[in-house]
Every structure is written in C-alpha cells, then in structure tokens.
PDB file of C-alpha atoms in Angstrom:
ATOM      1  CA  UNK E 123      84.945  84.927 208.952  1.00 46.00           C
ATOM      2  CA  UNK E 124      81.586  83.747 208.249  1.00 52.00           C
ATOM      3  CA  UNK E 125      80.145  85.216 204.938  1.00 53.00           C
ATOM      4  CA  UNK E 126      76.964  87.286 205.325  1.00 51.00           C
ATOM      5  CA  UNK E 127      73.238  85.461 204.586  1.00 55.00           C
ATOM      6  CA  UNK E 128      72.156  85.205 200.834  1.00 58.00           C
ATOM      7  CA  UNK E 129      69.570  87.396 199.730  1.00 53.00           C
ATOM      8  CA  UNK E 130      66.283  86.406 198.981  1.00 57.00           C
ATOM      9  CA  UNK E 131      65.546  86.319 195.158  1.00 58.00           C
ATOM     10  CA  UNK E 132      63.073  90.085 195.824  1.00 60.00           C
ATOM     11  CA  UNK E 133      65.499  91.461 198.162  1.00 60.00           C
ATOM     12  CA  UNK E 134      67.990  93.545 195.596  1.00 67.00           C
ATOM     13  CA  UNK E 135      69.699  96.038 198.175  1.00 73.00           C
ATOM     14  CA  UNK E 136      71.442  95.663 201.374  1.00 76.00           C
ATOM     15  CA  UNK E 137      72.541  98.738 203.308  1.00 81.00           C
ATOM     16  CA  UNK E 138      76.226  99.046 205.016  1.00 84.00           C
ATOM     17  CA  UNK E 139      74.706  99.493 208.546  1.00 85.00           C
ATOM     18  CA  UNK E 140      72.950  96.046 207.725  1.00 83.00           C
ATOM     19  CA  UNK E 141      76.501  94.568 206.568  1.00 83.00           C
ATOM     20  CA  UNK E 142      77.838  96.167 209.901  1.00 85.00           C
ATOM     21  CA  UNK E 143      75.102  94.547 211.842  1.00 86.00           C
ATOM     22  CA  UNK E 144      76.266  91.337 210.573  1.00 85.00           C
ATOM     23  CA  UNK E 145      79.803  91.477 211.238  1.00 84.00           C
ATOM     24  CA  UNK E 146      81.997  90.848 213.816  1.00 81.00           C
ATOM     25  CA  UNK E 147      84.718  92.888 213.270  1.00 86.00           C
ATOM     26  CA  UNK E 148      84.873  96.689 211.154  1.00 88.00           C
ATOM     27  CA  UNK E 149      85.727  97.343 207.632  1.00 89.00           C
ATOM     28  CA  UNK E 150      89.309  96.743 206.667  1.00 92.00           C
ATOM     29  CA  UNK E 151      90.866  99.388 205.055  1.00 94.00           C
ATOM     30  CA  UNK E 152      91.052  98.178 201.551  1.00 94.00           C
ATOM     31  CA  UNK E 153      86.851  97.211 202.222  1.00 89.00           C
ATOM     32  CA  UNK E 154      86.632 101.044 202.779  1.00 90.00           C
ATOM     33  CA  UNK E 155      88.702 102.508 200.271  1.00 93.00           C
ATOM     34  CA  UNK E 156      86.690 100.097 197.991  1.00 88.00           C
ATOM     35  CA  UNK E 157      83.658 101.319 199.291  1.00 86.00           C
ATOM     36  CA  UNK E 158      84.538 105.101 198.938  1.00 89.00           C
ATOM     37  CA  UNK E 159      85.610 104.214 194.914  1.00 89.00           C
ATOM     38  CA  UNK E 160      82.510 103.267 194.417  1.00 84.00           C
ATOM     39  CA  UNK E 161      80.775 105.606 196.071  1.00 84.00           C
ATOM     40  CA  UNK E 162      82.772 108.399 194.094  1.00 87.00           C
ATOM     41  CA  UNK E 163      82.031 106.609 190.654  1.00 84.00           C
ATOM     42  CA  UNK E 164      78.360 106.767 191.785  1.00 80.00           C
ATOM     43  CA  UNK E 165      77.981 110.012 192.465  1.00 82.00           C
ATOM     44  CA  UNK E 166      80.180 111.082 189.551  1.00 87.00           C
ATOM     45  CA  UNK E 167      77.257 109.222 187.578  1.00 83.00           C
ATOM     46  CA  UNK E 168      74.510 111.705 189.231  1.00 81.00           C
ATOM     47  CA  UNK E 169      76.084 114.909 189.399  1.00 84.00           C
ATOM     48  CA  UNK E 170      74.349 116.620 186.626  1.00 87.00           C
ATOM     49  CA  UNK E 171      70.941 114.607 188.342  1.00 84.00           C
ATOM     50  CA  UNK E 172      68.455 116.501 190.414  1.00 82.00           C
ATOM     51  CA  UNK E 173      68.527 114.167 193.439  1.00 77.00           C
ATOM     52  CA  UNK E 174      72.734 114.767 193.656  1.00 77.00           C
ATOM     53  CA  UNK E 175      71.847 118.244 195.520  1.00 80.00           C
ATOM     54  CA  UNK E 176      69.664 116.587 197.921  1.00 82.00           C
ATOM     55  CA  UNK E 177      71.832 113.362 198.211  1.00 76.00           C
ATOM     56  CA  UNK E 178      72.711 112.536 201.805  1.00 78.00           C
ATOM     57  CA  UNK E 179      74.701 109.454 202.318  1.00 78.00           C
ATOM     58  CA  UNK E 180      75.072 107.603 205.556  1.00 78.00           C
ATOM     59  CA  UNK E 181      75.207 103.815 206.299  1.00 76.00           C
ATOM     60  CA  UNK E 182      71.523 103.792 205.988  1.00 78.00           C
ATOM     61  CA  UNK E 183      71.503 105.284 202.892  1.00 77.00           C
ATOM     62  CA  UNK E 184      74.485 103.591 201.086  1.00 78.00           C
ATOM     63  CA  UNK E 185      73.101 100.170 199.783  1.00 75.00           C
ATOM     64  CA  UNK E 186      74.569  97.666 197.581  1.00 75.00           C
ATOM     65  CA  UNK E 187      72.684  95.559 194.941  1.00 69.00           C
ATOM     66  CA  UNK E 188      73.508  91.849 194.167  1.00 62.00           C
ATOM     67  CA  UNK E 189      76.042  92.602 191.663  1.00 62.00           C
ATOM     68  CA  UNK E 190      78.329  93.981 194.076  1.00 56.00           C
TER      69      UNK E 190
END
C-alpha cells in the first residue's frame, strides 16, 4: 500500500476518481460504506439547500477536503 501524494498547501479538495486514479487496487468495503456515511451526513446537511435538487454526485463530483 503506498499512501496517496500530499496535497499542496492551495490544493483543499481531491475527488474519488482522483483517489481511484491513484490506487492500485478498489475501495474495500468498509472504505465505501465510510464513504456512503459521509456522503449521507452531507447531504442530510443540504437538504433544505437550493443546490440539493440539482445535486448530482459521481466520482467527479464527490471530493474530499484535508480534514478527511
């Protein structure tokens, strides 16, 4: 396992197709079910937002910041 690059100090985001890129191997399935948690407690956070009825999320779109 070799642990993905570090992110430059103005580079905040990194997208799961970029994390896919990097890797080897797929997802385990705790990485996903981890992944979809989050995801949920996101969107839970925007439902009552005007951007959750346009929201489309793919691995281009799903991006996670520095703080995990």
């Amino acid at each position: 396992f070799e642990p993905l690059p570090t992110l430059l100090e103005d580079e905040e985001n990194v997208s799961l197709a970029d994390i896919l890129s990097l890797r080897d191997s797929c997802l385990t399935e705790l990485d996903i079910w981890a992944t979809c948690l989050e995801c949920s407690h996101s969107m839970k956070s925007i439902a009552h937002s005007a951007i959750f009825q346009t929201l489309c999320i793919t691995p281009d779109t799903l991006a996670f910041n520095t703080n995990g």
